[in-house]
Short mmCIF file of C-alpha atoms in Angstrom, two decimals:
data_model
loop_
_atom_site.label_atom_id
_atom_site.label_comp_id
_atom_site.label_asym_id
_atom_site.label_seq_id
_atom_site.Cartn_x
_atom_site.Cartn_y
_atom_site.Cartn_z
CA MET J 1 0.00 0.00 0.00
CA ALA J 2 1.31 3.48 -0.92
CA ARG J 3 2.65 5.45 2.00
CA HIS J 4 1.12 8.83 2.73
CA PRO J 5 3.18 11.84 3.86
CA ARG J 6 3.37 12.81 7.51
CA ILE J 7 3.55 16.57 8.02
CA THR J 8 4.31 17.88 11.50
CA PHE J 9 3.61 21.45 12.59
CA ILE J 10 5.68 22.73 15.51
CA GLY J 11 3.96 25.87 16.75
CA ALA J 12 0.63 24.75 15.31
CA GLY J 13 -1.09 27.35 17.51
CA SER J 14 -0.17 29.93 14.84
CA THR J 15 -3.60 28.97 13.52
CA VAL J 16 -4.07 31.39 10.61
CA PHE J 17 -0.64 30.60 9.16
CA MET J 18 -1.10 26.86 9.75
CA LYS J 19 -4.53 27.03 8.05
CA ASN J 20 -2.97 28.60 4.93
CA ILE J 21 -0.29 25.91 4.67
CA VAL J 22 -2.65 23.00 5.39
CA GLY J 23 -5.19 24.44 2.93
CA ASP J 24 -2.49 24.51 0.24
CA VAL J 25 -1.31 20.99 1.11
CA LEU J 26 -4.76 19.37 1.05
CA GLN J 27 -5.53 20.82 -2.39
CA ARG J 28 -2.61 18.89 -3.91
CA PRO J 29 -3.67 15.34 -4.88
CA SER J 30 -0.28 13.88 -3.90
CA LEU J 31 -0.63 15.27 -0.35
CA SER J 32 -4.38 15.09 0.23
CA ASN J 33 -4.13 11.85 2.27
CA ALA J 34 -1.44 13.25 4.58
CA THR J 35 -1.36 12.83 8.33
CA ILE J 36 -1.18 16.32 9.83
CA ALA J 37 0.50 16.20 13.26
CA LEU J 38 -0.14 19.40 15.21
CA MET J 39 2.08 20.29 18.19
CA ASP J 40 1.85 23.33 20.45
CA ILE J 41 2.51 24.11 24.10
CA ASN J 42 -0.74 26.11 24.40
CA PRO J 43 -3.62 23.61 24.74
CA GLN J 44 -6.32 26.12 23.77
CA ARG J 45 -4.54 27.22 20.59
CA LEU J 46 -3.80 23.58 19.76
CA GLU J 47 -7.48 22.67 20.12
CA GLU J 48 -8.49 25.64 17.92
CA SER J 49 -6.01 24.56 15.25
CA ALA J 50 -7.29 20.97 15.31
CA ILE J 51 -10.86 22.23 14.79
CA VAL J 52 -9.69 24.26 11.78
CA VAL J 53 -7.77 21.33 10.21
CA ASN J 54 -10.66 18.90 10.66
CA LYS J 55 -13.08 21.39 9.07
CA LEU J 56 -10.66 21.93 6.16
CA ILE J 57 -10.50 18.15 5.65
CA ALA J 58 -14.31 17.94 5.69
CA THR J 59 -14.76 20.95 3.39
CA LEU J 60 -12.33 19.57 0.80
CA GLY J 61 -13.60 15.99 1.15
CA VAL J 62 -10.11 14.50 1.41
CA LYS J 63 -8.83 11.53 3.41
CA ALA J 64 -6.20 13.37 5.44
CA LYS J 65 -6.27 13.02 9.22
CA ALA J 66 -5.22 15.34 12.04
CA GLU J 67 -3.44 14.40 15.28
CA THR J 68 -2.58 16.68 18.19
CA TYR J 69 0.45 16.55 20.50
CA SER J 70 1.85 18.50 23.41
CA ASP J 71 5.05 16.39 23.24
CA GLN J 72 7.38 17.62 20.49
CA LYS J 73 9.34 14.40 20.01
CA LYS J 74 6.18 12.29 19.66
CA ALA J 75 4.78 14.75 17.12
CA LEU J 76 7.99 14.53 15.09
CA ALA J 77 8.25 10.72 15.06
CA GLY J 78 8.31 9.49 11.47
CA ALA J 79 7.70 12.94 9.95
CA ASP J 80 8.54 13.58 6.29
CA PHE J 81 8.16 17.35 6.57
CA VAL J 82 8.43 19.56 9.64
CA VAL J 83 6.87 23.04 9.43
CA VAL J 84 8.13 25.34 12.17
CA ALA J 85 6.26 28.55 13.07
CA PHE J 86 6.53 29.85 16.61
CA GLN J 87 7.44 33.01 18.46
CA ILE J 88 9.35 32.62 21.73
CA GLY J 89 8.15 35.11 24.33
CA GLY J 90 5.23 36.34 22.21
CA TYR J 91 4.05 39.91 21.94
CA GLU J 92 4.05 40.16 25.73
CA PRO J 93 6.49 40.27 27.30
CA CYS J 94 9.25 39.89 24.72
CA THR J 95 8.24 42.05 21.75
CA VAL J 96 7.20 44.84 24.12
CA THR J 97 10.63 44.63 25.81
CA ASP J 98 12.43 44.69 22.43
CA PHE J 99 10.73 48.00 21.62
CA GLU J 100 10.36 49.77 24.96
CA VAL J 101 13.90 49.35 26.34
CA PRO J 102 15.67 50.73 23.21
CA LYS J 103 13.14 53.60 23.11
CA LYS J 104 14.53 54.85 26.45
CA TYR J 105 17.82 55.39 24.62
CA GLY J 106 16.18 57.21 21.72
CA LEU J 107 16.57 54.14 19.49
CA ARG J 108 13.35 53.70 17.52
CA GLN J 109 12.40 50.61 15.51
CA THR J 110 9.66 49.57 13.09
CA ILE J 111 9.51 45.73 13.16
CA ALA J 112 12.56 44.61 15.22
CA ASP J 113 12.31 40.90 14.37
CA THR J 114 15.21 40.40 11.95
CA LEU J 115 18.12 42.75 12.64
CA GLY J 116 18.95 45.49 15.13
CA VAL J 117 18.84 44.95 18.88
CA GLY J 118 15.33 43.51 18.56
CA GLY J 119 16.45 40.94 15.99
CA ILE J 120 19.54 40.01 18.05
CA MET J 121 17.41 39.39 21.15
CA ARG J 122 14.85 37.41 19.17
CA GLY J 123 17.66 35.27 17.76
CA LEU J 124 19.01 34.55 21.24
CA ARG J 125 15.52 33.54 22.40
CA THR J 126 14.67 31.46 19.34
CA VAL J 127 17.73 29.50 18.20
CA PRO J 128 17.99 27.23 21.29
CA HIS J 129 14.41 26.03 20.64
CA LEU J 130 15.16 25.40 16.96
CA TRP J 131 18.24 23.42 18.00
CA LYS J 132 16.03 21.30 20.28
CA ILE J 133 13.78 20.51 17.30
CA CYS J 134 16.90 19.51 15.32
CA GLU J 135 17.98 17.16 18.16
CA ASP J 136 14.55 15.53 18.21
CA MET J 137 14.50 15.25 14.40
CA LEU J 138 17.87 13.49 14.40
CA ALA J 139 16.43 11.02 16.92
CA VAL J 140 13.04 10.28 15.32
CA CYS J 141 12.93 11.61 11.71
CA PRO J 142 16.50 12.25 10.52
CA GLU J 143 15.55 12.36 6.82
CA ALA J 144 12.71 14.89 7.24
CA ILE J 145 12.94 18.34 5.67
CA MET J 146 12.49 21.28 8.03
CA LEU J 147 10.48 24.14 6.50
CA GLN J 148 11.33 26.97 8.83
CA TYR J 149 9.13 30.08 8.94
CA VAL J 150 10.55 31.72 12.06
CA ASN J 151 12.28 35.11 12.38
CA PRO J 152 15.07 36.14 12.54
CA MET J 153 15.25 33.90 9.46
CA ALA J 154 18.89 34.44 8.48
CA ILE J 155 20.23 34.05 12.03
CA ASN J 156 18.10 30.91 12.54
CA THR J 157 19.10 29.26 9.25
CA TRP J 158 22.78 30.06 9.84
CA ALA J 159 22.70 28.74 13.42
CA ILE J 160 21.01 25.48 12.40
CA SER J 161 23.49 24.80 9.58
CA GLU J 162 26.37 25.62 11.93
CA LYS J 163 25.36 23.26 14.75
CA TYR J 164 23.33 20.59 12.91
CA PRO J 165 24.75 20.48 9.36
CA SER J 166 23.06 17.16 8.56
CA ILE J 167 19.54 18.54 9.07
CA LYS J 168 17.78 19.16 5.75
CA GLN J 169 16.36 22.62 6.17
CA VAL J 170 15.15 25.65 4.28
CA GLY J 171 14.06 29.00 5.65
CA LEU J 172 10.94 30.29 3.92
CA CYS J 173 9.54 33.79 3.55
CA HIS J 174 7.00 35.20 1.09
CA SER J 175 8.77 38.53 0.50
CA VAL J 176 10.23 37.63 -2.93
CA GLN J 177 6.97 36.63 -4.59
CA GLY J 178 4.96 39.14 -2.51
CA THR J 179 7.07 42.13 -3.59
CA ALA J 180 7.07 40.98 -7.24
CA MET J 181 3.24 41.04 -7.06
CA GLU J 182 3.32 44.56 -5.54
CA LEU J 183 5.61 45.88 -8.27
CA ALA J 184 3.51 44.31 -11.03
CA HIS J 185 0.49 46.06 -9.47
CA ASP J 186 2.38 49.39 -9.32
CA LEU J 187 3.05 49.10 -13.07
CA ASP J 188 -0.42 47.72 -13.99
CA ILE J 189 1.13 44.59 -15.48
CA PRO J 190 -0.36 41.13 -14.80
CA TYR J 191 1.90 39.24 -12.38
CA GLU J 192 1.85 36.19 -14.69
CA GLU J 193 3.72 38.28 -17.30
CA ILE J 194 6.62 39.13 -14.96
CA ARG J 195 9.97 37.31 -14.95
CA TYR J 196 12.46 37.95 -12.18
CA ARG J 197 15.59 36.62 -10.53
CA SER J 198 16.42 37.57 -6.99
CA ALA J 199 19.36 36.88 -4.66
CA GLY J 200 20.90 38.09 -1.42
CA ILE J 201 20.02 37.35 2.20
CA ASN J 202 16.58 37.09 3.78
CA HIS J 203 14.86 40.49 3.80
CA MET J 204 17.79 41.97 1.87
CA ALA J 205 17.71 40.16 -1.43
CA PHE J 206 17.49 42.19 -4.64
CA TYR J 207 15.87 41.57 -8.02
CA LEU J 208 18.88 41.16 -10.28
CA LYS J 209 16.38 40.99 -13.16
CA PHE J 210 12.83 42.30 -13.22
CA GLU J 211 11.26 41.97 -16.66
CA HIS J 212 7.98 41.95 -18.61
CA ARG J 213 7.31 39.18 -21.10
CA LEU J 214 6.01 40.77 -24.29
CA ALA J 215 3.53 39.30 -26.78
CA ASP J 216 6.35 38.27 -29.16
CA GLY J 217 8.07 36.26 -26.40
CA THR J 218 10.87 38.76 -25.77
CA TYR J 219 11.51 40.39 -22.39
CA ARG J 220 11.78 44.06 -21.44
CA ASN J 221 13.68 45.41 -18.42
CA LEU J 222 11.17 47.09 -16.07
CA TYR J 223 13.63 48.99 -13.88
CA PRO J 224 13.42 52.23 -15.97
CA ASP J 225 9.60 52.08 -15.68
CA LEU J 226 9.76 51.65 -11.89
CA VAL J 227 12.13 54.62 -11.48
CA ARG J 228 9.98 56.78 -13.77
CA ALA J 229 6.78 55.83 -11.94
CA TYR J 230 8.40 56.79 -8.60
CA ARG J 231 9.77 60.09 -9.93
CA GLU J 232 6.36 61.00 -11.38
CA GLY J 233 4.50 60.07 -8.20
CA ARG J 234 2.60 57.15 -9.77
CA ALA J 235 4.36 54.59 -7.57
CA PRO J 236 4.18 53.23 -5.00
CA LYS J 237 0.42 52.70 -5.12
CA PRO J 238 -1.36 52.40 -1.75
CA GLY J 239 -0.88 48.91 -0.28
CA TRP J 240 -2.69 46.74 2.24
CA ASN J 241 -1.49 48.84 5.17
CA PRO J 242 -2.05 52.62 5.00
CA ARG J 243 0.58 53.11 7.73
CA CYS J 244 3.30 51.69 5.47
CA PRO J 245 3.79 53.45 2.13
CA ASN J 246 6.55 51.83 0.13
CA LYS J 247 8.75 54.90 -0.37
CA VAL J 248 11.97 53.70 1.31
CA ARG J 249 12.52 50.90 -1.20
CA TYR J 250 11.79 53.08 -4.20
CA GLU J 251 14.24 55.67 -2.89
CA MET J 252 16.89 52.96 -2.49
CA LEU J 253 16.17 51.79 -6.05
CA THR J 254 17.18 55.26 -7.28
CA ARG J 255 20.43 55.01 -5.27
CA LEU J 256 21.41 51.36 -5.83
CA GLY J 257 19.83 50.54 -9.18
CA TYR J 258 18.06 47.46 -7.78
CA PHE J 259 14.84 46.85 -5.84
CA VAL J 260 14.96 45.03 -2.49
CA THR J 261 12.54 42.22 -1.71
CA GLU J 262 11.41 43.04 1.83
CA SER J 263 9.11 45.89 2.83
CA SER J 264 10.05 49.53 3.33
CA GLU J 265 9.17 49.38 7.03
CA HIS J 266 11.69 46.56 7.46
CA PHE J 267 14.35 48.10 5.25
CA ALA J 268 14.24 51.44 7.09
CA GLU J 269 15.75 49.77 10.18
CA TYR J 270 18.37 47.65 8.35
CA THR J 271 20.20 50.78 7.21
CA PRO J 272 21.40 53.99 8.92
CA TYR J 273 19.69 56.42 6.54
CA PHE J 274 16.03 56.74 7.47
CA ILE J 275 15.33 56.63 11.22
CA LYS J 276 17.32 59.33 13.00
CA GLU J 277 16.79 61.05 16.34
CA GLY J 278 15.83 64.67 15.73
CA ARG J 279 14.92 64.11 12.06
CA PRO J 280 11.11 63.97 11.97
CA ASP J 281 11.36 65.28 8.39
CA LEU J 282 12.72 61.87 7.27
CA ILE J 283 9.94 59.97 9.06
CA GLU J 284 7.42 62.27 7.37
CA LYS J 285 9.00 62.23 3.89
CA PHE J 286 9.31 58.44 3.65
CA GLY J 287 6.25 57.52 5.74
CA ILE J 288 8.24 55.40 8.20
CA PRO J 289 5.90 53.60 10.62
CA LEU J 290 7.72 53.59 13.98
CA ASP J 291 6.52 50.89 16.43
CA GLU J 292 4.68 49.19 13.55
CA TYR J 293 5.10 45.60 14.74
CA PRO J 294 3.53 46.11 18.20
CA LYS J 295 0.55 47.76 16.48
CA ARG J 296 0.17 44.74 14.19
CA CYS J 297 0.43 42.36 17.15
CA ILE J 298 -2.37 44.16 19.00
CA GLU J 299 -4.56 44.14 15.87
CA GLN J 300 -3.88 40.44 15.25
CA ILE J 301 -4.68 39.46 18.83
CA GLU J 302 -7.96 41.39 18.59
CA ARG J 303 -8.80 39.94 15.18
CA TRP J 304 -8.06 36.39 16.31
CA LYS J 305 -10.70 36.51 19.08
CA GLY J 306 -13.45 36.93 16.51
CA GLN J 307 -11.78 34.60 14.02
CA ALA J 308 -11.43 31.75 16.53
CA GLU J 309 -15.12 31.99 17.36
CA ALA J 310 -16.06 32.05 13.67
CA TYR J 311 -13.97 28.94 12.95
CA ARG J 312 -15.48 27.14 15.94
CA SER J 313 -19.06 27.73 14.78
CA ALA J 314 -18.51 27.37 11.00
CA ASP J 315 -19.66 24.21 9.23
CA ARG J 316 -17.19 24.74 6.39
CA ILE J 317 -13.93 26.64 6.06
CA GLU J 318 -13.33 27.85 2.52
CA VAL J 319 -9.78 27.58 1.25
CA GLU J 320 -7.89 29.79 -1.15
CA GLN J 321 -4.40 29.09 -2.44
CA SER J 322 -1.80 31.10 -0.49
CA LYS J 323 1.51 32.40 -1.86
CA GLU J 324 3.60 30.29 0.55
CA TYR J 325 6.11 27.80 -0.88
CA ALA J 326 5.55 24.95 1.59
CA SER J 327 3.06 22.82 -0.37
CA SER J 328 5.01 23.28 -3.60
CA ILE J 329 8.17 21.95 -1.88
CA MET J 330 6.34 18.97 -0.36
CA ASN J 331 4.67 18.12 -3.67
CA SER J 332 7.99 18.24 -5.58
CA VAL J 333 9.85 16.12 -3.03
CA TRP J 334 7.00 13.62 -2.78
CA THR J 335 6.25 13.25 -6.51
CA GLY J 336 9.49 14.34 -8.20
CA GLU J 337 7.59 17.02 -10.16
CA PRO J 338 10.12 19.90 -10.23
CA SER J 339 9.46 23.41 -8.98
CA VAL J 340 11.52 26.51 -8.25
CA ILE J 341 11.24 28.35 -4.94
CA TYR J 342 13.22 31.04 -3.15
CA GLY J 343 14.78 29.54 -0.05
CA ASN J 344 17.18 30.49 2.72
CA VAL J 345 20.05 28.02 2.84
CA ARG J 346 23.74 27.88 3.73
CA ASN J 347 25.49 29.87 1.00
CA ASN J 348 28.10 27.22 0.06
CA GLY J 349 29.40 29.38 -2.79
CA CYS J 350 26.03 30.18 -4.41
CA ILE J 351 26.76 33.91 -4.07
CA THR J 352 30.52 34.18 -4.48
CA SER J 353 30.78 37.71 -3.05
CA LEU J 354 29.29 36.64 0.33
CA PRO J 355 30.76 34.30 3.00
CA ASP J 356 30.32 30.55 2.39
CA ASN J 357 28.82 29.90 5.81
CA CYS J 358 26.23 32.70 5.89
CA ALA J 359 22.56 32.10 5.10
CA THR J 360 21.62 33.33 1.63
CA GLU J 361 18.24 33.55 -0.10
CA VAL J 362 18.52 32.18 -3.63
CA PRO J 363 16.40 30.38 -6.24
CA CYS J 364 16.29 26.65 -5.48
CA LEU J 365 15.25 23.73 -7.66
CA VAL J 366 13.08 21.24 -5.77
CA ASP J 367 12.45 17.65 -6.90
CA ALA J 368 12.69 14.12 -5.49
CA SER J 369 16.32 14.83 -4.55
CA GLY J 370 15.26 17.65 -2.22
CA ILE J 371 16.10 21.35 -2.22
CA GLN J 372 19.00 22.29 -4.51
CA PRO J 373 20.18 25.92 -4.41
CA THR J 374 21.26 27.46 -7.73
CA PHE J 375 24.50 29.29 -8.48
CA ILE J 376 24.31 33.09 -8.65
CA GLY J 377 27.94 34.26 -8.75
CA GLU J 378 28.92 37.77 -7.71
CA LEU J 379 26.36 40.38 -6.78
CA PRO J 380 26.85 43.99 -7.91
CA PRO J 381 29.42 45.49 -5.50
CA GLN J 382 27.06 48.05 -3.94
CA LEU J 383 24.58 45.26 -3.05
CA THR J 384 27.34 43.05 -1.62
CA ALA J 385 28.58 45.94 0.53
CA LEU J 386 25.14 46.75 1.95
CA ILE J 387 24.29 43.09 2.59
CA ARG J 388 27.58 42.57 4.43
CA THR J 389 26.58 45.22 7.01
CA ASN J 390 23.64 42.95 7.95
CA ILE J 391 25.68 39.73 7.76
CA ASN J 392 28.09 41.17 10.35
CA VAL J 393 25.27 41.35 12.91
CA GLN J 394 23.98 37.87 12.02
CA GLU J 395 27.45 36.32 12.20
CA LEU J 396 28.22 37.74 15.64
CA THR J 397 24.83 36.67 17.00
CA VAL J 398 25.43 33.13 15.70
CA GLN J 399 28.94 33.20 17.18
CA ALA J 400 27.49 34.23 20.55
CA LEU J 401 25.09 31.27 20.40
CA MET J 402 27.67 28.74 19.22
CA THR J 403 30.39 29.71 21.71
CA GLU J 404 28.11 30.93 24.54
CA ASN J 405 30.34 33.99 24.60
CA ARG J 406 28.23 36.91 25.85
CA GLU J 407 30.73 39.47 24.58
CA HIS J 408 29.62 38.74 21.03
CA ILE J 409 26.08 39.91 21.85
CA TYR J 410 27.54 43.36 22.50
CA HIS J 411 29.69 43.12 19.39
CA ALA J 412 26.61 42.26 17.30
CA ALA J 413 24.77 45.35 18.59
CA MET J 414 27.89 47.45 17.96
CA MET J 415 27.95 46.40 14.31
CA ASP J 416 24.25 47.00 13.68
CA PRO J 417 23.96 49.85 11.15
CA HIS J 418 20.93 51.55 12.73
CA THR J 419 22.06 51.13 16.35
CA ALA J 420 25.58 52.37 15.58
CA ALA J 421 24.21 55.43 13.76
CA GLU J 422 22.17 56.46 16.82
CA LEU J 423 24.07 55.41 19.96
CA ASP J 424 27.62 55.70 21.30
CA LEU J 425 29.51 52.71 22.70
CA ASP J 426 28.56 53.28 26.34
CA GLN J 427 24.90 53.56 25.37
CA ILE J 428 25.09 50.36 23.31
CA TRP J 429 26.67 48.44 26.20
CA SER J 430 24.15 49.79 28.67
CA LEU J 431 21.22 49.03 26.33
CA VAL J 432 22.34 45.42 25.81
CA ASP J 433 22.80 45.00 29.59
CA GLU J 434 19.24 46.23 30.13
CA LEU J 435 17.74 44.04 27.41
CA LEU J 436 19.48 40.91 28.71
CA ALA J 437 18.31 41.63 32.25
CA ALA J 438 14.74 42.44 31.12
CA HIS J 439 14.40 39.23 29.07
CA GLY J 440 15.69 37.08 31.94
CA ASP J 441 14.49 33.48 31.69
CA TRP J 442 13.43 33.86 28.05
CA LEU J 443 17.13 33.78 27.19
CA PRO J 444 19.55 30.85 27.53
CA ALA J 445 21.25 30.84 30.95
CA TRP J 446 24.67 31.93 29.62
CA ALA J 447 23.22 35.13 28.14
CA ARG J 448 21.37 36.47 31.18
CA GLY J 449 22.24 39.31 33.53
CA SER J 450 24.76 42.04 32.85
CA ALA J 451 28.39 41.87 31.79
CA LYS J 452 31.33 44.23 31.90
CA VAL J 453 33.13 43.38 28.71
CA ARG J 454 35.56 46.29 28.72
CA ALA J 455 38.90 45.89 30.46
CA ALA J 456 39.06 47.73 33.78
#
């Protein structure tokens, strides 16, 4: 009898995200008989997620089955695919701490989940839990592929490949395809007619090509059109969030010659140019949404209360295809039908101008042999230089985790472009001390408390 795939969700209480992935999976014939193993430490969220999955199965009329677990290792046993989506420390207390403590020093952030002091702290909280999943996978499903959707993506992917190189993993984000859709919309071109190639690191990859397929089968470079639309005020068009106009990335396009794949609100805090104490004119000009992530968290928490109730009472849950890569990867591995996705993987020479051991985001071929990154070569020098400023922070955070050397936490903050542009060395040391103390038990034991790194 043919074996059916076993798909385990760690952090299955992220119900809306889990619903999107499971909805995609169950609509693929090769995966529609899958066993969906849901694991979460929050029993209420786990129960809500199980209700959603069972209603999806019923709505689609497929033979999949759902199982729930509070024990991670049991959930992972025999898995073919492991989808990871959790947030250590949640909105409260950890996200609040990541924003409020830096604010006392005049250091403002927008999202704080990838880079900067917020991203460093999130990495320190998150990586030990990802490593625990890797340990359990090696014990009970060593051949499974980990599809990792957790931020800070680059730090996480790098840290996993450093400590558990045999784990098959890919970090997944929807920024590449999501931004391509936004730009097509800005230019009034159907997304299906766009061809692009992107490479870099997570949240700082760039479209090396962005083209329109013409009726005669030839392709036209769209970069001149994007610059013209920005200069003439026709782009960016209003997006899903009125607080976040997309001006930062368009401005950077005019300076670098390439468009970056992650949002303007993110990009504003990865660089030293846009958020500056005493420069409200910049915030105004580029529409930079300070404290954006906490606002989203509050809105999501509020929205979920109504959503959970609606799912509980609904007879059917309608499913639309999402733009996530997970089901495409599973289908290609399971059936051998090839697909191309953008994945975060160990660089291993894919981008020759970046370090071999860093985590890069590149096009990957997926088939029965798994996820195979493609060769890019050198990036344009201005892109390499900007990306390296972010890699410095990621590398030092990973070094701190690997060596349990607390000094590298301070070094990572020191190298952060936005932090370094705003604070002096004493302020950076003091801020890191305060953040480590405030996070307390959410951090690994070696990282807690305060440290005097400077020689007496």
